[in-house]
GROMACS .gro file of C-alpha atoms in nm:
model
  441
    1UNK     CA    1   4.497  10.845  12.304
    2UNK     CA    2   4.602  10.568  12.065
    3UNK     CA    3   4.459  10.270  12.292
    4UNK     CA    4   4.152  10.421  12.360
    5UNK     CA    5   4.116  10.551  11.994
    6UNK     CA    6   4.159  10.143  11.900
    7UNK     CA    7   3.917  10.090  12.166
    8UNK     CA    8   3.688  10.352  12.064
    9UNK     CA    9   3.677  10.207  11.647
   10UNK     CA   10   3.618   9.854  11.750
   11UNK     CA   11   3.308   9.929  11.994
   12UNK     CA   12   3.190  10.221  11.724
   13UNK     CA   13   3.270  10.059  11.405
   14UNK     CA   14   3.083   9.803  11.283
   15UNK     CA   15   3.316   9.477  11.159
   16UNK     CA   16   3.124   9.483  10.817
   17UNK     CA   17   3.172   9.872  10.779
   18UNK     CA   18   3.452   9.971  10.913
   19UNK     CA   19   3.753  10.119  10.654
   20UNK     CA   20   4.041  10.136  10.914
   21UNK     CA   21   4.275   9.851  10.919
   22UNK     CA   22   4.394   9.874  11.216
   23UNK     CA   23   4.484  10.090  11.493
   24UNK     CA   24   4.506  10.473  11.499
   25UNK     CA   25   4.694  10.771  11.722
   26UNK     CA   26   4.985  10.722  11.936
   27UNK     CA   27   5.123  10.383  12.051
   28UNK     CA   28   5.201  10.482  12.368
   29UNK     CA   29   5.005  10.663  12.647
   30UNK     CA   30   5.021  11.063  12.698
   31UNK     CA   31   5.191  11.042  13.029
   32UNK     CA   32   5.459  10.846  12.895
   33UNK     CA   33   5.572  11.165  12.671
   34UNK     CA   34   5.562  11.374  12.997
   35UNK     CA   35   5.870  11.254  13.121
   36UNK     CA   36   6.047  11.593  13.023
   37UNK     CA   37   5.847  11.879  12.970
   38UNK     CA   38   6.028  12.114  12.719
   39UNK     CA   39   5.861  12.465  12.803
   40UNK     CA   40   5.917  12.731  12.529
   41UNK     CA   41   5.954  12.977  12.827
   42UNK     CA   42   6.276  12.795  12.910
   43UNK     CA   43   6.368  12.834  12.572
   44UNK     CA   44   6.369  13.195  12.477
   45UNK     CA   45   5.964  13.279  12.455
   46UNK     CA   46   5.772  13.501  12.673
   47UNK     CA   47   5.392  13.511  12.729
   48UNK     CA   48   5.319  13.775  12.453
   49UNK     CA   49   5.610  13.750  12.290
   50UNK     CA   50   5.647  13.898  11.929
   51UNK     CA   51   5.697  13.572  11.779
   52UNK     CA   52   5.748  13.282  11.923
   53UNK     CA   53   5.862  13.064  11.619
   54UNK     CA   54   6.224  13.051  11.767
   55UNK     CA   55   6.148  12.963  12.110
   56UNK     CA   56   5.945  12.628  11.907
   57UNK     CA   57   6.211  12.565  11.721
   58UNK     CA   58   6.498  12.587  12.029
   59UNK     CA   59   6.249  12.388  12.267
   60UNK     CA   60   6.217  12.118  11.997
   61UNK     CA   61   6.588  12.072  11.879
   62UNK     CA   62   6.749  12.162  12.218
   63UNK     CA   63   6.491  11.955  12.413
   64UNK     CA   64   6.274  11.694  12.244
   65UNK     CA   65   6.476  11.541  12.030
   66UNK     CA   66   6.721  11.490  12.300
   67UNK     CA   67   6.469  11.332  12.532
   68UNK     CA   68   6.208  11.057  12.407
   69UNK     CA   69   5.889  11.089  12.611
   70UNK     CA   70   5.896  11.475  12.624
   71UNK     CA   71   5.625  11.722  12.576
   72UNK     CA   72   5.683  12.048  12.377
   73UNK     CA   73   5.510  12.246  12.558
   74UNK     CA   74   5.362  12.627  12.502
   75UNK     CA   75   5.162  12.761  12.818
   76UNK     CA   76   4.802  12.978  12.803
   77UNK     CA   77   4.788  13.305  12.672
   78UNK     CA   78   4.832  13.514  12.360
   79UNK     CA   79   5.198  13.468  12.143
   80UNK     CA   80   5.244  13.649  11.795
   81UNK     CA   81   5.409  13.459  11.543
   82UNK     CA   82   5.605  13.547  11.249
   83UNK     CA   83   5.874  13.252  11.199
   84UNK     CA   84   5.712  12.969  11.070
   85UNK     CA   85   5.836  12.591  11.223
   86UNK     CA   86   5.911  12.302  11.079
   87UNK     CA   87   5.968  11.990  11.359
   88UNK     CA   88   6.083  11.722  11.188
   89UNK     CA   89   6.134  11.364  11.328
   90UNK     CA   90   6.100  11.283  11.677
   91UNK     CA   91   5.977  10.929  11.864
   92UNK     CA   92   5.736  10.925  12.137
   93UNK     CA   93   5.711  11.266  12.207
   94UNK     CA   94   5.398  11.535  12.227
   95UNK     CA   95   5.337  11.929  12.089
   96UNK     CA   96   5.068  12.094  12.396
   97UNK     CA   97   4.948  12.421  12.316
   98UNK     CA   98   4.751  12.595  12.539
   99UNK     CA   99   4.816  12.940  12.422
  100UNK     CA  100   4.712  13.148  12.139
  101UNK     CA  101   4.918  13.202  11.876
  102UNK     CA  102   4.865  13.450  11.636
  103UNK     CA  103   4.982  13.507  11.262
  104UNK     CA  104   5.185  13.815  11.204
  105UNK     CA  105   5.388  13.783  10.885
  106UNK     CA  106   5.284  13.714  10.554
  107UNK     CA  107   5.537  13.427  10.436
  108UNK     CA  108   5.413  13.106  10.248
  109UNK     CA  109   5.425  12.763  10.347
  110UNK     CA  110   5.312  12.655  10.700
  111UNK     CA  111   5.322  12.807  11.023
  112UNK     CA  112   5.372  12.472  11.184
  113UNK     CA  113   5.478  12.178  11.022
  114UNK     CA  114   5.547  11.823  11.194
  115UNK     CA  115   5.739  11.571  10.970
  116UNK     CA  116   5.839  11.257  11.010
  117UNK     CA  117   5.702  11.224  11.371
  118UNK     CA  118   5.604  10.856  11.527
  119UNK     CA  119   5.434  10.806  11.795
  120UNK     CA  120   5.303  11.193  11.837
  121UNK     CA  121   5.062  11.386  11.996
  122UNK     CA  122   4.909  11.737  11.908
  123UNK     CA  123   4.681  11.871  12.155
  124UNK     CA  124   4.584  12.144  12.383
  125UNK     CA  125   4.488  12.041  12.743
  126UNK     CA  126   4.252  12.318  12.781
  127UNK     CA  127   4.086  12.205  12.490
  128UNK     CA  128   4.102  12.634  12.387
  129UNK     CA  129   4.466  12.663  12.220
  130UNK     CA  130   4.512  12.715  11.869
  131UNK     CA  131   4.639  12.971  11.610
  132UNK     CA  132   4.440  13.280  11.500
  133UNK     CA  133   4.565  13.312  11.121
  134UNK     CA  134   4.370  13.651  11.069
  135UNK     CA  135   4.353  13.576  10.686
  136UNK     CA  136   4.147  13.879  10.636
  137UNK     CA  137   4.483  14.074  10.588
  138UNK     CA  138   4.650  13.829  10.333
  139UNK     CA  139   4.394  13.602  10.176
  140UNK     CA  140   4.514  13.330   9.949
  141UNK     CA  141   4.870  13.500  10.023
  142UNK     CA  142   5.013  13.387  10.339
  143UNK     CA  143   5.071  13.015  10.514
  144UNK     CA  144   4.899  12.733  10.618
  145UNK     CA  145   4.817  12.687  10.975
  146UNK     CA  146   4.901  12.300  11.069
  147UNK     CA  147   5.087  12.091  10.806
  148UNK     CA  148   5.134  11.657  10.910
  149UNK     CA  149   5.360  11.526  10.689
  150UNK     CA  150   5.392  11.133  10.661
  151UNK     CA  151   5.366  11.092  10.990
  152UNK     CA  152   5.272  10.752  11.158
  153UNK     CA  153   5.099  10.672  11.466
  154UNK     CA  154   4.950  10.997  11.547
  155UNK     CA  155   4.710  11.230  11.697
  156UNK     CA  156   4.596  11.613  11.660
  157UNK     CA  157   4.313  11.681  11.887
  158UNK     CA  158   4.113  11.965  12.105
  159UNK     CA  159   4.254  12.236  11.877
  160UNK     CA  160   4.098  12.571  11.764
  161UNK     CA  161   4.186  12.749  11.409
  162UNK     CA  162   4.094  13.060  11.242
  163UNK     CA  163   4.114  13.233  10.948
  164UNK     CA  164   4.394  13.068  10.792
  165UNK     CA  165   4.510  13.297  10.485
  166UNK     CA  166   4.517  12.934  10.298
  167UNK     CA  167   4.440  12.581  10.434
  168UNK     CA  168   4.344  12.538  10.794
  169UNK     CA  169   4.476  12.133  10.859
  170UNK     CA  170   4.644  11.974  10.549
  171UNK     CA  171   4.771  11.546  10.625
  172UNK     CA  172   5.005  11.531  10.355
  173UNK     CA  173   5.075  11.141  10.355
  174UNK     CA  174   5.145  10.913  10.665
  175UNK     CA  175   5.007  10.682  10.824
  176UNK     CA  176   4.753  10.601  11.140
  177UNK     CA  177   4.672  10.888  11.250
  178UNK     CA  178   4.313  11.042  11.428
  179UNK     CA  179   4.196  11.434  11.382
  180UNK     CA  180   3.933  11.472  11.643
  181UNK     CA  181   3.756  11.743  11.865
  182UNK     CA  182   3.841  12.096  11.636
  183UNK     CA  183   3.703  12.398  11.550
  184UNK     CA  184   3.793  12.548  11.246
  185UNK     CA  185   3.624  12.910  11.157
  186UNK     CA  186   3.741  13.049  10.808
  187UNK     CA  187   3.601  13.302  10.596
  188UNK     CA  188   3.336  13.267  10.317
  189UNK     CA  189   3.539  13.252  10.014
  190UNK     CA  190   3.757  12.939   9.835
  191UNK     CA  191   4.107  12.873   9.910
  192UNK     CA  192   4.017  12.838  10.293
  193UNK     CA  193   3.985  12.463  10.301
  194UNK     CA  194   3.928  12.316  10.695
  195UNK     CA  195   4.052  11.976  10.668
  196UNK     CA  196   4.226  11.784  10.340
  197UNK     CA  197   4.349  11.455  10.415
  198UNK     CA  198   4.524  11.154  10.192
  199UNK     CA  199   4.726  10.834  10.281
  200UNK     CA  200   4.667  10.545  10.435
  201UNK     CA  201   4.431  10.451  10.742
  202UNK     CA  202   4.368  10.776  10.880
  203UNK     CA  203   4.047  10.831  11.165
  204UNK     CA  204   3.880  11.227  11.102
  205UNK     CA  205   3.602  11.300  11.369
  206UNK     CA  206   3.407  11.526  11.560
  207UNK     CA  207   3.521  11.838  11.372
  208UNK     CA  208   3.317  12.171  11.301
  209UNK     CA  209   3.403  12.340  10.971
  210UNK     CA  210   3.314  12.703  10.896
  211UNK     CA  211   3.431  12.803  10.557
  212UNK     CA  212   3.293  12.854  10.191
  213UNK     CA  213   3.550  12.548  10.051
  214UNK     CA  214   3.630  12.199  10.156
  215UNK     CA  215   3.503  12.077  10.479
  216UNK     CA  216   3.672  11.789  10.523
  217UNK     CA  217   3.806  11.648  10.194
  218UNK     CA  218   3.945  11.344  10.096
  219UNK     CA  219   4.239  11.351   9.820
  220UNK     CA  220   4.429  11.132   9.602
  221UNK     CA  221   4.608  10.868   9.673
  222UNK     CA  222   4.410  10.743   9.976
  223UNK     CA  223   4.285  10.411  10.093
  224UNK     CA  224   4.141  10.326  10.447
  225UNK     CA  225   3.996  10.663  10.551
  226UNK     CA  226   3.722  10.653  10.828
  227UNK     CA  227   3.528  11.001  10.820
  228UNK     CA  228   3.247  11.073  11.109
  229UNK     CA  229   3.075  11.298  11.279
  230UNK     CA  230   3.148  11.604  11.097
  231UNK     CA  231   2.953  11.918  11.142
  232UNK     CA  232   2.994  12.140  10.809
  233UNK     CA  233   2.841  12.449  10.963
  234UNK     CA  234   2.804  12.691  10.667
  235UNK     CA  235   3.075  12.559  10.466
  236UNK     CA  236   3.167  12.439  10.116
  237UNK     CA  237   3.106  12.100  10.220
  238UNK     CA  238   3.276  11.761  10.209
  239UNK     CA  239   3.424  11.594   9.883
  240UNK     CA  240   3.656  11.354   9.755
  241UNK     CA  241   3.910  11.558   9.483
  242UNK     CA  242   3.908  11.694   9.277
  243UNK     CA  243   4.073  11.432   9.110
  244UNK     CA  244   4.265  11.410   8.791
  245UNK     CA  245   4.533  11.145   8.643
  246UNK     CA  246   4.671  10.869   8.864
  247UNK     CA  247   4.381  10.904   9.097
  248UNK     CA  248   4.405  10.608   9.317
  249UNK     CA  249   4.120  10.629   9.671
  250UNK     CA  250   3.967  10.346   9.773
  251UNK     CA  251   3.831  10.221  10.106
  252UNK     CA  252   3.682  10.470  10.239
  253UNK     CA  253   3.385  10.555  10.511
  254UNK     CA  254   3.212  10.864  10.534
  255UNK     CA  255   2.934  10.889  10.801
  256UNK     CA  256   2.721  11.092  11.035
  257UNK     CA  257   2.768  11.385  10.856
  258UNK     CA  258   2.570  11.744  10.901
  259UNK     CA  259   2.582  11.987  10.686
  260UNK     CA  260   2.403  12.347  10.758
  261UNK     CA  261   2.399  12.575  10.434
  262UNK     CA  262   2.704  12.612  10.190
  263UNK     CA  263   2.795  12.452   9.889
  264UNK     CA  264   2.713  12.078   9.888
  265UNK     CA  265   2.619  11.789  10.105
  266UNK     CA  266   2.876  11.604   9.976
  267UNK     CA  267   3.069  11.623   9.609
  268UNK     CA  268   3.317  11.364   9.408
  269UNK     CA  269   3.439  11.609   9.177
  270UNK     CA  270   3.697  11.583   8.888
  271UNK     CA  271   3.781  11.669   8.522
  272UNK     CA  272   3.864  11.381   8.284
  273UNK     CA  273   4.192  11.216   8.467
  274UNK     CA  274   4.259  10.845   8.509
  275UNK     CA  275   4.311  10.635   8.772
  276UNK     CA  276   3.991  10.484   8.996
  277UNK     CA  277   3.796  10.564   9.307
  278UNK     CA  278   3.636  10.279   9.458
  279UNK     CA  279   3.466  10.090   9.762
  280UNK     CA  280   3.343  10.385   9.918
  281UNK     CA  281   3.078  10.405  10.111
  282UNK     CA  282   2.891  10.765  10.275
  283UNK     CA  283   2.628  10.683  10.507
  284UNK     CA  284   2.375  10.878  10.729
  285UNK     CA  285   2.386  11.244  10.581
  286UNK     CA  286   2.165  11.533  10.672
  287UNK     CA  287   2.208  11.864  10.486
  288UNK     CA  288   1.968  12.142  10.471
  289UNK     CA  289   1.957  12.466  10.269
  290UNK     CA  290   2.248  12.351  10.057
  291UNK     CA  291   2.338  12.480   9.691
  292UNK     CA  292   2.378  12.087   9.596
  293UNK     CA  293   2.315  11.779   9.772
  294UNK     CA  294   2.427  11.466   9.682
  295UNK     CA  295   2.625  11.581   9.363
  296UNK     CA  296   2.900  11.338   9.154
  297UNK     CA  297   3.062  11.584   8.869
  298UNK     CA  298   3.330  11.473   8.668
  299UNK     CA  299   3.290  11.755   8.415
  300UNK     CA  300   3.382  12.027   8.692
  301UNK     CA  301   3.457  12.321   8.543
  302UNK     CA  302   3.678  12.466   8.807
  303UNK     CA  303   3.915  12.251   8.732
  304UNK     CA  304   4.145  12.191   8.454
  305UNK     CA  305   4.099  11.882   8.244
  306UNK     CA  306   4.335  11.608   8.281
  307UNK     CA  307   4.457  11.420   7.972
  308UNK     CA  308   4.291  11.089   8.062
  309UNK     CA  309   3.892  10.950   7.935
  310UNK     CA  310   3.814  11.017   8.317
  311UNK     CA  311   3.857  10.868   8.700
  312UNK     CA  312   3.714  10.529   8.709
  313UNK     CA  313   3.456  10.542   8.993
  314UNK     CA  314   3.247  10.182   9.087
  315UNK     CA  315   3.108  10.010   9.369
  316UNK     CA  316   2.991  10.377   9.562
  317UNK     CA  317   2.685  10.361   9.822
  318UNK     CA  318   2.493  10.654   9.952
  319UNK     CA  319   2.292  10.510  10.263
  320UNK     CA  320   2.005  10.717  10.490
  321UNK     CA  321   2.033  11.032  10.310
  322UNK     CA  322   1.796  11.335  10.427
  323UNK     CA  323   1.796  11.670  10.356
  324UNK     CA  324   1.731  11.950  10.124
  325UNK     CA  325   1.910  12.198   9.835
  326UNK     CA  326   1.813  12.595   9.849
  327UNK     CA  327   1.654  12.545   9.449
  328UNK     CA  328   1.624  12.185   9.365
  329UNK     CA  329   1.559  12.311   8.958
  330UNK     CA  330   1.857  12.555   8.954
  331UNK     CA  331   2.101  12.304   9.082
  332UNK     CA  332   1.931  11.953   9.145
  333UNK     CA  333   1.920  11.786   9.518
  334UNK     CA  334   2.133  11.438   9.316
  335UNK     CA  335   2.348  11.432   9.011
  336UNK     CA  336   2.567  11.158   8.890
  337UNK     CA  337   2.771  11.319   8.589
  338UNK     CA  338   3.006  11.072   8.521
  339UNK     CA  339   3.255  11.058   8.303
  340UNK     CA  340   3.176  10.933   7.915
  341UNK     CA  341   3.542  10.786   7.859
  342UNK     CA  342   3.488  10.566   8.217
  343UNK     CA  343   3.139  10.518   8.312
  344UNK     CA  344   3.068  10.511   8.653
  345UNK     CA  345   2.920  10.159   8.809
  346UNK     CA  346   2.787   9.964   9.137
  347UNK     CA  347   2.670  10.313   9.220
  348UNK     CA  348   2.354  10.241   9.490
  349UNK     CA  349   2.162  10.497   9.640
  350UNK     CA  350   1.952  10.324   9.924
  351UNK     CA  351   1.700  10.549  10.150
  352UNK     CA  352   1.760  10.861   9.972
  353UNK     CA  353   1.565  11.139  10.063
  354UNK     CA  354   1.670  11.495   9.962
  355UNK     CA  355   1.459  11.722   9.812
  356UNK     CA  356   1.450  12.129   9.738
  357UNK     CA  357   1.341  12.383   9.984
  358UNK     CA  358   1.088  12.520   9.685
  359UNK     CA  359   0.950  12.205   9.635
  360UNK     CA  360   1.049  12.164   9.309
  361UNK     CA  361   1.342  11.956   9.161
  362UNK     CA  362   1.518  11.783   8.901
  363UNK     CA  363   1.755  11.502   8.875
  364UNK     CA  364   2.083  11.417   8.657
  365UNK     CA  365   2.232  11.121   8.497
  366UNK     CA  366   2.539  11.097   8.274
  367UNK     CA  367   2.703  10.759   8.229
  368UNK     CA  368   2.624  10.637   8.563
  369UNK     CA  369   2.557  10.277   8.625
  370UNK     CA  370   2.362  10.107   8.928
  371UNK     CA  371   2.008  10.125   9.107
  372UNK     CA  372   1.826  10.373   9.375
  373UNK     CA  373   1.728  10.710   9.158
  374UNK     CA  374   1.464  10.690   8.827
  375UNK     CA  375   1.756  10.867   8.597
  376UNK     CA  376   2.016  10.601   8.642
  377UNK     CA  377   2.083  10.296   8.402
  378UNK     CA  378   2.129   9.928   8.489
  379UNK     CA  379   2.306   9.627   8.327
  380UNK     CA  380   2.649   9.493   8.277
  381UNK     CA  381   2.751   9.651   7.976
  382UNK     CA  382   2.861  10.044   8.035
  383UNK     CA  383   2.874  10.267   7.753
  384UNK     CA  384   2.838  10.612   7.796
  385UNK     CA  385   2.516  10.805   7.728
  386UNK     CA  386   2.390  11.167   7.693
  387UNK     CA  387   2.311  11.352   8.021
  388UNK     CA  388   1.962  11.303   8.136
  389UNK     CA  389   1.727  11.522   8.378
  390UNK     CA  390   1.416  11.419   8.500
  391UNK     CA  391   1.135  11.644   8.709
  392UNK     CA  392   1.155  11.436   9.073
  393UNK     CA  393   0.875  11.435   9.300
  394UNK     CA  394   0.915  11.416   9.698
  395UNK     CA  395   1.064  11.121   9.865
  396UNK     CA  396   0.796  10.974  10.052
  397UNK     CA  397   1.087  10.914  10.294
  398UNK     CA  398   1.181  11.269  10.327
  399UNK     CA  399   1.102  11.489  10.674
  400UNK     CA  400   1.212  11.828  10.711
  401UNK     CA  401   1.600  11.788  10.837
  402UNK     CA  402   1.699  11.902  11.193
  403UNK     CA  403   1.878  12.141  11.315
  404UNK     CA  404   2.201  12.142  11.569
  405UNK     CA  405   2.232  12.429  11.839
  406UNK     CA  406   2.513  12.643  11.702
  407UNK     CA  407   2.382  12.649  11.310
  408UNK     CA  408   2.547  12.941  11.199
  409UNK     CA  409   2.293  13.140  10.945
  410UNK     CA  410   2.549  13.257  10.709
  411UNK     CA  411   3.000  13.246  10.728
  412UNK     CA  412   3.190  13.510  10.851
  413UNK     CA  413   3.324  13.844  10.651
  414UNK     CA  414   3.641  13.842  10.457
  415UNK     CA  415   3.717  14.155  10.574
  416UNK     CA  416   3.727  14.156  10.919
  417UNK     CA  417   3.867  13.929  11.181
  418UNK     CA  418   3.711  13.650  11.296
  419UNK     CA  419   3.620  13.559  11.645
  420UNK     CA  420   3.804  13.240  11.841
  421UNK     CA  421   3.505  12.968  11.895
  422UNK     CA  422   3.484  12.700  12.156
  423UNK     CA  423   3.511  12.348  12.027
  424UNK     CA  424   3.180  12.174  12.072
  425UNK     CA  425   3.062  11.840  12.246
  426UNK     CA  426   2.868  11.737  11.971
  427UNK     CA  427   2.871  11.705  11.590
  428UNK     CA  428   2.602  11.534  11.453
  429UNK     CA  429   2.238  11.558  11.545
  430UNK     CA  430   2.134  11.323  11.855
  431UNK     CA  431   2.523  11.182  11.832
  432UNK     CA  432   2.782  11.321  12.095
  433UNK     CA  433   3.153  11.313  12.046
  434UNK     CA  434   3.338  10.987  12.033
  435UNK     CA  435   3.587  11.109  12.284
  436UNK     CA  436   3.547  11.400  12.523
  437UNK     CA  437   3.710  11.724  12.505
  438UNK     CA  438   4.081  11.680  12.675
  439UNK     CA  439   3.969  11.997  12.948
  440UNK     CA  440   3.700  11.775  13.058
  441UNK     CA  441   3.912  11.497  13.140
   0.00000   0.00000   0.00000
């Protein structure tokens, strides 16, 4: 997928816009890792086998890494799982699950890990395997699903996860590499984050996030992230953070993102800290019925102060916002609380419409610098200043935002287990996916 993810940046990506520096996903073609396919039913595992950690582990050791241009590969149908994997290394070589594997032991850490891989590809070819994590029985006391860790020249695509008892998708580090076409369904609680993501030029698109925490989240350090079409479908929404000292982002695109109910359209959140955030730009958001909307908080008091004045954030655009908050009084549609010890500046809001569902809001401003919203301050010189809120009428650009087939009216229990989805062919309203699904092929 790695030439025709290249392919697909330059003819989506505008030159101007664009935060990738260069090319994404595998360097070398799928069928050129099909040379030897290592089948985990060769290796030990049955079709409903009671775990089928070992048979991973013995295909990978006792096949892949013996044989560049191999495919790891774990056939359709149902597998518990109760030894977690960790495949580390490996050149030119590909992980294909078509089966279902589900969590049955209550260990930390990750039920798969990759490290260390180049020129990899994750992926089920029937676009329908995945791992069922049924974090109902363990919350916030069992693994992660799917753990890449400084990886380079990569791919993870056309996979399904549920109910992970912690993270869903974590990309710890690395380098190059493209999350596309997923389904994530977790349950309505925190601690059940879909995506996080940090390192360097890394592509994240066409994903749907169920959850009630991070939808797809950028963290620290990061630079050259390119997030699209992103469907946060009764989730905690999208963020960068939180962020504390020695927070280094910069470079980074979000776009085309829809947001149906949940937490926030999108948040930068932190707690004093140092370090910077910068040259970031999020354009074309809808959100409707959303606790916050556009929301910059770097008094967040979830999280534990760090010992620094606060996380330098400048030269920020919010572009073709539209969409609306649940009560636009009790928590307002925009708020920029920035940090007194490191004003925020450059911050632009251009075509932003969002408004509250009661027809009544607010705005906030706390040390921000920049133009596009009535609370904000201009000039060159930034000193801090007291928070200030402001009754806000209707955006005369504002329209009621639309829906997406699927909208899910509320998340799922905590309590009980929750049901395998099919990946959709579309993320973003009027937008369909960047690459098709890998069944339809």
């Amino acid at each position: 997928m790695g030439f025709k993810s290249l392919l697909a940046s330059l003819l989506l990506v505008s030159a101007a816009s664009a935060q990738l520096t260069g090319h994404v996903g595998p360097t070398t073609a799928l069928s050129a890792k099909q040379v030897t396919i290592c089948n985990v039913l060769n290796y030990g595992g049955t079709v409903g086998s009671a775990d089928i950690g070992p048979a991973i582990s013995s295909a990978f050791t006792n096949c892949v890494l013996k044989n560049s241009g191999s495919t790891l590969y774990v056939p359709a149908g149902n597998y518990n799982m109760k030894t977690w994997v960790t495949l580390n290394g490996g050149t030119k070589w590909a992980f294909r699950l078509d089966g279902l594997i589900t969590r049955t032991a209550t260990t930390g850490g990750n039920m798969i890990a990759i490290e260390n891989a180049n020129d990899f590809e994750f992926y089920s070819a029937n676009s329908a395997g995945g791992i069922q994590g049924l974090g109902y029985q363990c919350r916030n006391a069992g693994p992660r699903l799917i753990r890449m860790v400084t990886s380079t020249n990569w791919s993870l695509h056309d996979l399904i996860l549920v109910d992970s008892p912690e993270f869903h998708l974590v990309i710890q580090a690395g380098s190059n590499g493209e999350v596309y076409n997923m389904a994530i369904r977790g349950g309505n609680l925190g601690g059940s984050d879909g995506v996080d993501v940090w390192g360097t030029n890394h592509w994240i698109h066409d994903v749907e996030v169920t959850n009630r925490d991070e939808c797809v989240t950028v963290k620290s350090p990061a630079n050259n992230i390119l997030v699209e079409r992103i469907w946060c479908n009764q989730s905690g929404g999208s963020a960068i953070g939180s962020l504390s000292d020695g927070t280094a982002i910069e470079n980074i695109l979000y776009r085309n993102v829809y947001t149906n109910g949940g937490n926030q359209a999108f948040m930068i959140k932190s707690n004093l800290g140092s370090g910077y955030v910068r040259n970031v730009l999020f354009q074309n958001f809808i959100s409707r019925g959303v606790a916050y909307g556009l929301n910059v908080n770097q008094y967040w008091s979830s999280q534990s102060p760090g010992t620094g004045p606060g996380v330098q954030l400048s030269n920020i655009t919010f572009q073709n916002w539209n969409g609306n908050v649940a009560d636009g009084v009790a928590r307002p549609p925009v708020q920029l609380i920035c940090a007194d010890g490191a004003p925020c500046y450059d911050i632009t809001l251009s075509n932003v419409n969002m408004w509250s569902q009661t027809d009544k809001a607010i705005i906030k401003c706390e040390s921000a610098y920049g133009s596009g919203i009535a609370c904000i301050h201009s000039g060159s010189s930034h000193t801090s200043y007291a928070i200030v809120t402001q009754s806000a009428t209707r955006p005369a650009g504002y329209s009621t935002p639309t829906t997406m087939p699927g909208d899910l009216t509320a998340g799922f229990a905590t309590n009980a287990a929750i049901p395998t989805p099919t990946i959709p062919t579309s993320f973003f309203p009027g937008l369909p996916q960047i690459s098709p699904l890998a069944k339809n092929k």
